[in-house]
PDB file of C-alpha atoms in Angstrom:
ATOM      1  CA  MET A 262       1.037  23.676 -12.603  1.00 36.00           C
ATOM      2  CA  ILE A 263      -2.654  23.760 -11.135  1.00 41.00           C
ATOM      3  CA  ASP A 264      -3.990  24.268 -14.870  1.00 43.00           C
ATOM      4  CA  SER A 265      -2.072  21.384 -15.879  1.00 47.00           C
ATOM      5  CA  TYR A 266      -3.385  18.966 -13.181  1.00 51.00           C
ATOM      6  CA  ALA A 267      -6.828  20.193 -14.245  1.00 51.00           C
ATOM      7  CA  SER A 268      -6.454  19.000 -17.700  1.00 50.00           C
ATOM      8  CA  SER A 269      -4.623  15.632 -16.698  1.00 64.00           C
ATOM      9  CA  ASP A 270      -6.061  12.085 -16.668  1.00 94.00           C
ATOM     10  CA  ASP A 271      -6.644  10.542 -13.298  1.00 96.00           C
ATOM     11  CA  ALA A 272      -3.510   8.447 -13.338  1.00 97.00           C
ATOM     12  CA  ALA A 273      -1.566  11.941 -13.729  1.00 96.00           C
ATOM     13  CA  VAL A 274      -3.378  13.402 -10.834  1.00 97.00           C
ATOM     14  CA  ALA A 275      -2.694  10.242  -8.633  1.00 98.00           C
ATOM     15  CA  ILE A 276       1.083  10.694  -9.753  1.00 97.00           C
ATOM     16  CA  ALA A 277       1.026  14.441  -8.927  1.00 97.00           C
ATOM     17  CA  GLY A 278      -0.695  13.991  -5.541  1.00 98.00           C
ATOM     18  CA  ALA A 279       1.708  10.984  -4.201  1.00 98.00           C
ATOM     19  CA  ARG A 280       4.581  13.303  -5.400  1.00 98.00           C
ATOM     20  CA  ALA A 281       3.541  16.267  -3.526  1.00 98.00           C
ATOM     21  CA  GLY A 282       2.915  14.214  -0.554  1.00 98.00           C
ATOM     22  CA  ALA A 283       6.411  12.524  -0.871  1.00 98.00           C
ATOM     23  CA  ASP A 284       8.319  16.021  -1.272  1.00 98.00           C
ATOM     24  CA  VAL A 285       6.769  16.690   2.169  1.00 98.00           C
ATOM     25  CA  VAL A 286       7.980  13.463   3.743  1.00 97.00           C
ATOM     26  CA  ARG A 287      11.164  13.696   2.403  1.00 97.00           C
ATOM     27  CA  SER A 288      11.884  17.359   3.498  1.00 97.00           C
ATOM     28  CA  LEU A 289      10.912  16.695   6.940  1.00 96.00           C
ATOM     29  CA  TYR A 290      12.702  13.321   7.553  1.00 95.00           C
ATOM     30  CA  GLY A 291      15.085  13.324  10.323  1.00 91.00           C
ATOM     31  CA  GLN A 292      13.352  16.464  12.244  1.00 91.00           C
ATOM     32  CA  ARG A 293      12.130  16.101  15.488  1.00 89.00           C
ATOM     33  CA  LEU A 294       8.210  16.051  14.980  1.00 89.00           C
ATOM     34  CA  SER A 295       5.612  16.290  17.684  1.00 86.00           C
ATOM     35  CA  ARG A 296       3.310  13.042  17.753  1.00 89.00           C
ATOM     36  CA  ILE A 297      -0.517  13.435  17.337  1.00 88.00           C
ATOM     37  CA  ASP A 298      -1.845  10.625  19.437  1.00 86.00           C
ATOM     38  CA  LYS A 299      -4.536   8.731  17.702  1.00 84.00           C
ATOM     39  CA  GLY A 300      -5.157   6.144  20.450  1.00 78.00           C
ATOM     40  CA  ALA A 301      -4.263   2.387  20.675  1.00 73.00           C
ATOM     41  CA  GLY A 302      -0.478   2.977  20.217  1.00 74.00           C
ATOM     42  CA  ASP A 303      -1.210   4.666  16.835  1.00 82.00           C
ATOM     43  CA  PHE A 304      -0.167   8.543  16.091  1.00 91.00           C
ATOM     44  CA  ALA A 305       0.400  10.913  13.481  1.00 93.00           C
ATOM     45  CA  THR A 306       2.880  13.416  12.741  1.00 94.00           C
ATOM     46  CA  ALA A 307       3.169  16.790  11.501  1.00 94.00           C
ATOM     47  CA  ALA A 308       4.646  15.028   8.152  1.00 96.00           C
ATOM     48  CA  ASP A 309       1.367  12.868   7.832  1.00 96.00           C
ATOM     49  CA  VAL A 310      -0.698  16.095   8.321  1.00 96.00           C
ATOM     50  CA  GLU A 311       1.459  18.484   6.002  1.00 97.00           C
ATOM     51  CA  ALA A 312       1.602  15.641   3.215  1.00 98.00           C
ATOM     52  CA  GLU A 313      -2.130  15.047   3.342  1.00 97.00           C
ATOM     53  CA  GLU A 314      -2.824  18.861   2.917  1.00 97.00           C
ATOM     54  CA  ALA A 315      -0.257  18.876  -0.237  1.00 98.00           C
ATOM     55  CA  ILE A 316      -2.040  15.740  -1.879  1.00 98.00           C
ATOM     56  CA  LEU A 317      -5.599  17.493  -1.105  1.00 97.00           C
ATOM     57  CA  GLY A 318      -4.206  20.557  -2.953  1.00 97.00           C
ATOM     58  CA  VAL A 319      -3.523  18.664  -6.002  1.00 97.00           C
ATOM     59  CA  ILE A 320      -6.770  16.861  -5.908  1.00 97.00           C
ATOM     60  CA  ARG A 321      -8.878  19.868  -5.576  1.00 95.00           C
ATOM     61  CA  ALA A 322      -7.093  21.861  -8.172  1.00 95.00           C
ATOM     62  CA  ALA A 323      -7.508  19.091 -10.571  1.00 95.00           C
ATOM     63  CA  ARG A 324     -11.159  17.538  -9.391  1.00 95.00           C
ATOM     64  CA  PRO A 325     -12.906  19.892  -7.114  1.00 93.00           C
ATOM     65  CA  ASP A 326     -16.164  17.987  -7.422  1.00 93.00           C
ATOM     66  CA  ASP A 327     -14.628  14.515  -6.188  1.00 95.00           C
ATOM     67  CA  ALA A 328     -15.071  13.576  -2.617  1.00 96.00           C
ATOM     68  CA  VAL A 329     -11.831  12.619  -0.571  1.00 97.00           C
ATOM     69  CA  LEU A 330     -11.254  10.142   2.461  1.00 96.00           C
ATOM     70  CA  GLY A 331      -8.022  10.940   4.079  1.00 95.00           C
ATOM     71  CA  GLU A 332      -5.967   8.910   6.728  1.00 93.00           C
ATOM     72  CA  GLU A 333      -5.626  12.390   8.942  1.00 94.00           C
ATOM     73  CA  GLY A 334      -8.473  14.357   7.640  1.00 90.00           C
ATOM     74  CA  GLY A 335     -11.079  11.964   7.656  1.00 92.00           C
ATOM     75  CA  GLN A 336     -14.129  12.365   4.760  1.00 92.00           C
ATOM     76  CA  GLN A 337     -14.099  15.681   2.782  1.00 90.00           C
ATOM     77  CA  GLY A 338     -16.719  16.551  -0.060  1.00 88.00           C
ATOM     78  CA  LEU A 339     -20.189  15.332  -0.797  1.00 82.00           C
ATOM     79  CA  ALA A 340     -20.906  11.926   1.124  1.00 75.00           C
ATOM     80  CA  ASP A 341     -22.897  10.689  -2.059  1.00 80.00           C
ATOM     81  CA  ALA A 342     -20.031  11.997  -4.580  1.00 86.00           C
ATOM     82  CA  VAL A 343     -19.908   9.393  -7.520  1.00 88.00           C
ATOM     83  CA  ARG A 344     -15.889   9.659  -7.038  1.00 95.00           C
ATOM     84  CA  GLN A 345     -13.712   9.399  -3.936  1.00 96.00           C
ATOM     85  CA  TRP A 346     -10.050   9.630  -3.426  1.00 97.00           C
ATOM     86  CA  LEU A 347      -8.243   7.565  -0.833  1.00 97.00           C
ATOM     87  CA  VAL A 348      -5.419   9.070   0.780  1.00 98.00           C
ATOM     88  CA  ASP A 349      -2.625   7.724   2.971  1.00 97.00           C
ATOM     89  CA  PRO A 350      -0.025  10.506   3.170  1.00 97.00           C
ATOM     90  CA  LEU A 351       2.361   8.514   5.194  1.00 96.00           C
ATOM     91  CA  CYS A 352       2.231   4.856   5.246  1.00 95.00           C
ATOM     92  CA  GLY A 353       4.838   3.601   7.594  1.00 92.00           C
ATOM     93  CA  THR A 354       4.850   6.396  10.376  1.00 92.00           C
ATOM     94  CA  LEU A 355       6.320   4.384  13.003  1.00 90.00           C
ATOM     95  CA  ASN A 356       9.402   3.673  10.639  1.00 91.00           C
ATOM     96  CA  TYR A 357       9.539   7.235   9.548  1.00 93.00           C
ATOM     97  CA  ALA A 358       9.326   8.432  13.192  1.00 92.00           C
ATOM     98  CA  VAL A 359      12.418   6.402  14.392  1.00 91.00           C
ATOM     99  CA  GLY A 360      14.272   7.173  11.194  1.00 93.00           C
ATOM    100  CA  ASN A 361      13.797   4.164   8.882  1.00 92.00           C
ATOM    101  CA  MET A 362      13.024   5.166   5.283  1.00 94.00           C
ATOM    102  CA  LEU A 363      10.729   2.283   4.428  1.00 94.00           C
ATOM    103  CA  VAL A 364       7.465   4.277   3.883  1.00 96.00           C
ATOM    104  CA  ALA A 365       5.063   5.431   1.181  1.00 97.00           C
ATOM    105  CA  VAL A 366       2.841   7.930   0.150  1.00 98.00           C
ATOM    106  CA  ASN A 367      -0.483   6.419  -1.079  1.00 98.00           C
ATOM    107  CA  VAL A 368      -3.262   8.254  -3.433  1.00 98.00           C
ATOM    108  CA  ALA A 369      -6.215   6.009  -5.240  1.00 98.00           C
ATOM    109  CA  LEU A 370      -9.380   6.744  -6.749  1.00 97.00           C
ATOM    110  CA  ARG A 371     -12.022   4.235  -5.805  1.00 94.00           C
ATOM    111  CA  GLU A 372     -12.125   1.517  -8.656  1.00 92.00           C
ATOM    112  CA  GLY A 373      -9.641   3.851 -10.679  1.00 95.00           C
ATOM    113  CA  ALA A 374      -6.201   5.240 -11.131  1.00 97.00           C
ATOM    114  CA  ALA A 375      -3.720   4.968  -8.085  1.00 98.00           C
ATOM    115  CA  ALA A 376      -0.240   6.017  -7.103  1.00 98.00           C
ATOM    116  CA  VAL A 377       2.330   4.708  -4.449  1.00 98.00           C
ATOM    117  CA  ALA A 378       5.267   6.968  -4.154  1.00 98.00           C
ATOM    118  CA  ASP A 379       8.582   6.022  -2.503  1.00 98.00           C
ATOM    119  CA  PRO A 380       9.741   9.463  -0.988  1.00 97.00           C
ATOM    120  CA  PHE A 381      13.561   8.399  -0.914  1.00 97.00           C
ATOM    121  CA  SER A 382      13.949   6.187  -3.993  1.00 96.00           C
ATOM    122  CA  GLY A 383      12.352   8.487  -6.214  1.00 96.00           C
ATOM    123  CA  GLU A 384      10.073   5.713  -7.548  1.00 97.00           C
ATOM    124  CA  VAL A 385       6.502   6.463  -8.167  1.00 98.00           C
ATOM    125  CA  PHE A 386       4.536   3.083  -8.902  1.00 98.00           C
ATOM    126  CA  PHE A 387       1.009   3.942 -10.576  1.00 98.00           C
ATOM    127  CA  THR A 388      -1.649   2.510 -12.606  1.00 97.00           C
ATOM    128  CA  ASP A 389      -4.754   3.956 -14.587  1.00 96.00           C
ATOM    129  CA  GLY A 390      -6.692   0.967 -13.535  1.00 94.00           C
ATOM    130  CA  LYS A 391      -5.806  -1.254 -16.325  1.00 95.00           C
ATOM    131  CA  THR A 392      -2.044  -1.433 -16.872  1.00 96.00           C
ATOM    132  CA  ALA A 393       0.808  -0.747 -13.854  1.00 97.00           C
ATOM    133  CA  TRP A 394       4.064   1.285 -14.448  1.00 98.00           C
ATOM    134  CA  VAL A 395       6.906   2.639 -12.084  1.00 98.00           C
ATOM    135  CA  ARG A 396       8.155   5.875 -13.016  1.00 97.00           C
ATOM    136  CA  HIS A 397      11.929   6.653 -12.036  1.00 95.00           C
ATOM    137  CA  ASP A 398      14.183   9.375 -13.381  1.00 93.00           C
ATOM    138  CA  GLY A 399      11.600  10.305 -15.859  1.00 91.00           C
ATOM    139  CA  ALA A 400      11.374   6.860 -17.383  1.00 95.00           C
ATOM    140  CA  ASP A 401       8.320   4.302 -17.228  1.00 96.00           C
ATOM    141  CA  ALA A 402       8.627   0.943 -17.251  1.00 97.00           C
ATOM    142  CA  LEU A 403       5.783  -2.075 -16.903  1.00 97.00           C
ATOM    143  CA  LEU A 404       5.523  -3.794 -13.671  1.00 97.00           C
ATOM    144  CA  THR A 405       6.075  -7.178 -13.950  1.00 97.00           C
ATOM    145  CA  PRO A 406       5.514  -9.422 -10.921  1.00 98.00           C
ATOM    146  CA  SER A 407       7.857 -12.465 -10.543  1.00 98.00           C
ATOM    147  CA  PRO A 408       8.155 -15.164  -7.695  1.00 97.00           C
ATOM    148  CA  SER A 409      11.869 -15.408  -8.381  1.00 97.00           C
ATOM    149  CA  THR A 410      13.220 -13.386  -5.469  1.00 96.00           C
ATOM    150  CA  ARG A 411      11.338 -15.902  -2.949  1.00 96.00           C
ATOM    151  CA  LEU A 412      10.615 -13.026  -0.407  1.00 96.00           C
ATOM    152  CA  VAL A 413       7.423 -12.863   1.210  1.00 96.00           C
ATOM    153  CA  ASP A 414       6.478  -9.757   3.275  1.00 95.00           C
ATOM    154  CA  VAL A 415       4.477 -10.629   6.133  1.00 93.00           C
ATOM    155  CA  ASN A 416       2.467  -7.923   8.456  1.00 90.00           C
ATOM    156  CA  LEU A 417       2.736  -8.995  11.981  1.00 87.00           C
ATOM    157  CA  ASP A 418       1.502  -5.928  13.415  1.00 82.00           C
ATOM    158  CA  PRO A 419      -1.615  -6.389  15.971  1.00 79.00           C
ATOM    159  CA  PRO A 420      -4.671  -6.768  16.099  1.00 78.00           C
ATOM    160  CA  PHE A 421      -4.905 -10.481  14.868  1.00 82.00           C
ATOM    161  CA  PRO A 422      -8.747 -10.390  13.900  1.00 83.00           C
ATOM    162  CA  SER A 423      -8.868 -13.750  12.246  1.00 83.00           C
ATOM    163  CA  ALA A 424      -6.871 -15.820  15.018  1.00 82.00           C
ATOM    164  CA  PRO A 425      -6.927 -18.308  16.077  1.00 82.00           C
ATOM    165  CA  GLY A 426      -7.924 -19.689  12.734  1.00 81.00           C
ATOM    166  CA  PHE A 427      -5.107 -17.390  11.062  1.00 83.00           C
ATOM    167  CA  ARG A 428      -1.953 -15.791  12.622  1.00 85.00           C
ATOM    168  CA  ALA A 429       0.830 -14.616  10.340  1.00 86.00           C
ATOM    169  CA  VAL A 430       3.348 -15.785  12.758  1.00 86.00           C
ATOM    170  CA  ASP A 431       2.225 -19.270  12.510  1.00 88.00           C
ATOM    171  CA  LEU A 432       2.884 -19.246   8.990  1.00 89.00           C
ATOM    172  CA  LEU A 433       6.474 -18.051   9.611  1.00 89.00           C
ATOM    173  CA  ALA A 434       7.102 -21.505  11.664  1.00 87.00           C
ATOM    174  CA  ARG A 435       5.815 -23.848   8.973  1.00 89.00           C
ATOM    175  CA  PRO A 436       8.643 -25.887   7.548  1.00 91.00           C
ATOM    176  CA  GLU A 437       7.086 -26.043   3.975  1.00 92.00           C
ATOM    177  CA  PHE A 438       7.326 -21.939   4.405  1.00 92.00           C
ATOM    178  CA  VAL A 439      10.809 -22.041   5.249  1.00 91.00           C
ATOM    179  CA  GLU A 440      11.797 -24.548   2.615  1.00 93.00           C
ATOM    180  CA  ARG A 441      10.438 -22.328  -0.183  1.00 93.00           C
ATOM    181  CA  PHE A 442      10.182 -18.711   0.777  1.00 94.00           C
ATOM    182  CA  ARG A 443      12.220 -16.128   3.010  1.00 92.00           C
ATOM    183  CA  PRO A 444      10.190 -13.917   5.320  1.00 91.00           C
ATOM    184  CA  ARG A 445      10.498 -10.113   5.306  1.00 89.00           C
ATOM    185  CA  VAL A 446       8.416  -7.988   7.507  1.00 84.00           C
ATOM    186  CA  VAL A 447       7.538  -4.487   5.932  1.00 82.00           C
ATOM    187  CA  SER A 448       4.242  -2.817   7.346  1.00 73.00           C
ATOM    188  CA  THR A 449       3.663  -0.246   4.310  1.00 84.00           C
ATOM    189  CA  THR A 450       2.462  -0.263   0.925  1.00 92.00           C
ATOM    190  CA  LEU A 451       5.859  -0.398  -0.735  1.00 94.00           C
ATOM    191  CA  ALA A 452       5.408  -4.105   0.272  1.00 95.00           C
ATOM    192  CA  LEU A 453       2.485  -4.289  -2.232  1.00 97.00           C
ATOM    193  CA  ALA A 454       4.238  -2.333  -4.944  1.00 97.00           C
ATOM    194  CA  TRP A 455       7.466  -4.557  -4.722  1.00 97.00           C
ATOM    195  CA  VAL A 456       5.221  -7.613  -5.379  1.00 98.00           C
ATOM    196  CA  ALA A 457       4.001  -5.874  -8.526  1.00 98.00           C
ATOM    197  CA  ALA A 458       7.398  -4.962  -9.439  1.00 97.00           C
ATOM    198  CA  GLY A 459       9.006  -8.351  -9.052  1.00 97.00           C
ATOM    199  CA  LYS A 460      10.970  -7.297  -5.866  1.00 96.00           C
ATOM    200  CA  ARG A 461       8.863  -9.742  -3.841  1.00 97.00           C
ATOM    201  CA  ALA A 462       7.281 -13.101  -4.391  1.00 97.00           C
ATOM    202  CA  ALA A 463       4.075 -12.190  -2.087  1.00 98.00           C
ATOM    203  CA  TYR A 464       2.566 -10.153   0.744  1.00 97.00           C
ATOM    204  CA  VAL A 465       0.494 -11.376   3.459  1.00 95.00           C
ATOM    205  CA  THR A 466      -1.720  -9.355   6.210  1.00 93.00           C
ATOM    206  CA  ASP A 467      -4.523 -10.370   8.611  1.00 90.00           C
ATOM    207  CA  GLY A 468      -7.427  -7.759   8.654  1.00 87.00           C
ATOM    208  CA  GLY A 469     -10.948  -7.230   7.675  1.00 86.00           C
ATOM    209  CA  ASP A 470     -12.036  -5.699   4.209  1.00 86.00           C
ATOM    210  CA  LEU A 471      -8.911  -3.751   3.110  1.00 89.00           C
ATOM    211  CA  SER A 472     -10.236  -2.963  -0.417  1.00 87.00           C
ATOM    212  CA  GLU A 473     -11.315   0.470   0.495  1.00 88.00           C
ATOM    213  CA  SER A 474      -8.775   1.210   3.172  1.00 92.00           C
ATOM    214  CA  VAL A 475      -6.728   4.346   2.680  1.00 94.00           C
ATOM    215  CA  HIS A 476      -3.656   2.014   3.532  1.00 93.00           C
ATOM    216  CA  PHE A 477      -4.181  -0.640   1.117  1.00 95.00           C
ATOM    217  CA  ALA A 478      -6.131   0.591  -1.885  1.00 95.00           C
ATOM    218  CA  ALA A 479      -3.619   1.832  -3.921  1.00 97.00           C
ATOM    219  CA  GLY A 480      -1.264  -1.024  -3.448  1.00 97.00           C
ATOM    220  CA  ILE A 481      -4.348  -3.361  -4.592  1.00 97.00           C
ATOM    221  CA  ALA A 482      -4.947  -1.449  -7.647  1.00 97.00           C
ATOM    222  CA  LEU A 483      -1.346  -1.604  -8.443  1.00 97.00           C
ATOM    223  CA  CYS A 484      -1.147  -5.475  -8.036  1.00 98.00           C
ATOM    224  CA  ARG A 485      -4.022  -6.137  -9.896  1.00 97.00           C
ATOM    225  CA  ALA A 486      -3.157  -3.981 -12.654  1.00 97.00           C
ATOM    226  CA  ALA A 487       0.198  -5.847 -12.883  1.00 98.00           C
ATOM    227  CA  GLY A 488      -1.738  -9.196 -12.990  1.00 98.00           C
ATOM    228  CA  CYS A 489      -0.988 -10.342  -9.546  1.00 98.00           C
ATOM    229  CA  VAL A 490      -3.262 -13.041  -7.631  1.00 98.00           C
ATOM    230  CA  VAL A 491      -4.913 -10.976  -4.994  1.00 97.00           C
ATOM    231  CA  THR A 492      -7.282 -12.715  -2.384  1.00 96.00           C
ATOM    232  CA  GLY A 493      -8.254 -12.949   1.334  1.00 93.00           C
ATOM    233  CA  VAL A 494      -6.404 -15.045   3.792  1.00 92.00           C
ATOM    234  CA  ASP A 495      -9.254 -17.489   3.223  1.00 90.00           C
ATOM    235  CA  GLY A 496      -8.776 -17.418  -0.497  1.00 92.00           C
ATOM    236  CA  ALA A 497     -11.806 -15.743  -1.268  1.00 91.00           C
ATOM    237  CA  PRO A 498     -12.200 -12.308  -3.217  1.00 91.00           C
ATOM    238  CA  ILE A 499     -11.257  -9.008  -1.100  1.00 91.00           C
ATOM    239  CA  GLY A 500     -14.427  -7.223  -0.550  1.00 82.00           C
ATOM    240  CA  GLU A 501     -17.140  -6.470   2.244  1.00 75.00           C
ATOM    241  CA  ALA A 502     -16.991  -9.837   3.510  1.00 75.00           C
ATOM    242  CA  GLY A 503     -13.279 -10.353   2.884  1.00 75.00           C
ATOM    243  CA  ARG A 504     -10.383 -11.291   5.666  1.00 87.00           C
ATOM    244  CA  GLY A 505      -6.805  -9.890   5.281  1.00 91.00           C
ATOM    245  CA  LEU A 506      -4.943 -10.038   2.276  1.00 94.00           C
ATOM    246  CA  VAL A 507      -2.872 -12.414  -0.080  1.00 96.00           C
ATOM    247  CA  VAL A 508      -1.260 -10.968  -2.863  1.00 97.00           C
ATOM    248  CA  ALA A 509       1.363 -13.098  -4.861  1.00 98.00           C
ATOM    249  CA  ALA A 510       3.237 -12.910  -8.140  1.00 98.00           C
ATOM    250  CA  ASP A 511       1.603 -16.043  -9.952  1.00 98.00           C
ATOM    251  CA  GLU A 512      -0.884 -18.609  -9.380  1.00 98.00           C
ATOM    252  CA  GLU A 513       1.704 -21.280  -7.997  1.00 97.00           C
ATOM    253  CA  THR A 514       3.180 -18.958  -5.285  1.00 97.00           C
ATOM    254  CA  HIS A 515      -0.482 -18.125  -4.291  1.00 98.00           C
ATOM    255  CA  GLY A 516      -1.403 -21.706  -4.146  1.00 97.00           C
ATOM    256  CA  LEU A 517       1.482 -22.663  -2.097  1.00 95.00           C
ATOM    257  CA  LEU A 518       0.661 -20.032   0.550  1.00 95.00           C
ATOM    258  CA  MET A 519      -2.853 -20.944   0.574  1.00 94.00           C
ATOM    259  CA  SER A 520      -2.159 -24.381   1.293  1.00 93.00           C
ATOM    260  CA  MET A 521       0.000 -23.311   4.409  1.00 92.00           C
ATOM    261  CA  LEU A 522      -2.599 -21.188   5.456  1.00 89.00           C
ATOM    262  CA  ARG A 523      -5.196 -23.882   5.333  1.00 83.00           C
ATOM    263  CA  SER A 524      -3.320 -26.667   6.838  1.00 72.00           C
ATOM    264  CA  ARG A 525      -2.811 -25.727  10.642  1.00 57.00           C
ATOM    265  CA  SER A 526      -1.555 -29.404  11.424  1.00 42.00           C
TER     266      SER A 526
END
């Protein structure tokens, strides 16, 4: 199996890594797991740590010269490595810890292939950096964004670095939002994968530069490859000076959301 990883392309490595992490997350679900305090109310569990180790095992076997930035283990490998993998082994730890299955496993090569695995549906959303698919029960299908559901996932988790100029809760209270969309709250990369797959019309979150975050890199790569509109909450391209994230299935949905975010009257 390790030899097959070594001969695989980057998308296959990302998929294999995400699946390895998802297997761990699924196997430990429902067990009483000790919490590792990370401060400010954040924590990890044994599932986070073991899933990351499983993912790193795949990457090390297939790409031994690449660096890795892991949510739990931090930076590994040469700091000046040309290639770096971003790993979030369990996106949605709080959901997982209380028995909620809305979680994801994220593996992304910076500016390259990426995969997001849903441990419980069995779906793996992935991209080679150009096109995006979902793999389920051995079959692959192109991801096709669509605004037809009118469902918009909004991240309401603190902190709120863009307040008072932008607060997600204010968006939900706007009459024009309620007339056009229906809100959902899912603090996981699944929300981004669902926009790419046409299961959500959009996703909105506050924050700083999320383009190289272990939490968001894989989902952003999927959405871009699927043809979604991806900007910050100010409408500017995401990057070093970026603020938050607005990902929409199409230009019309993105334009509507941006008009609401810019108008606070």
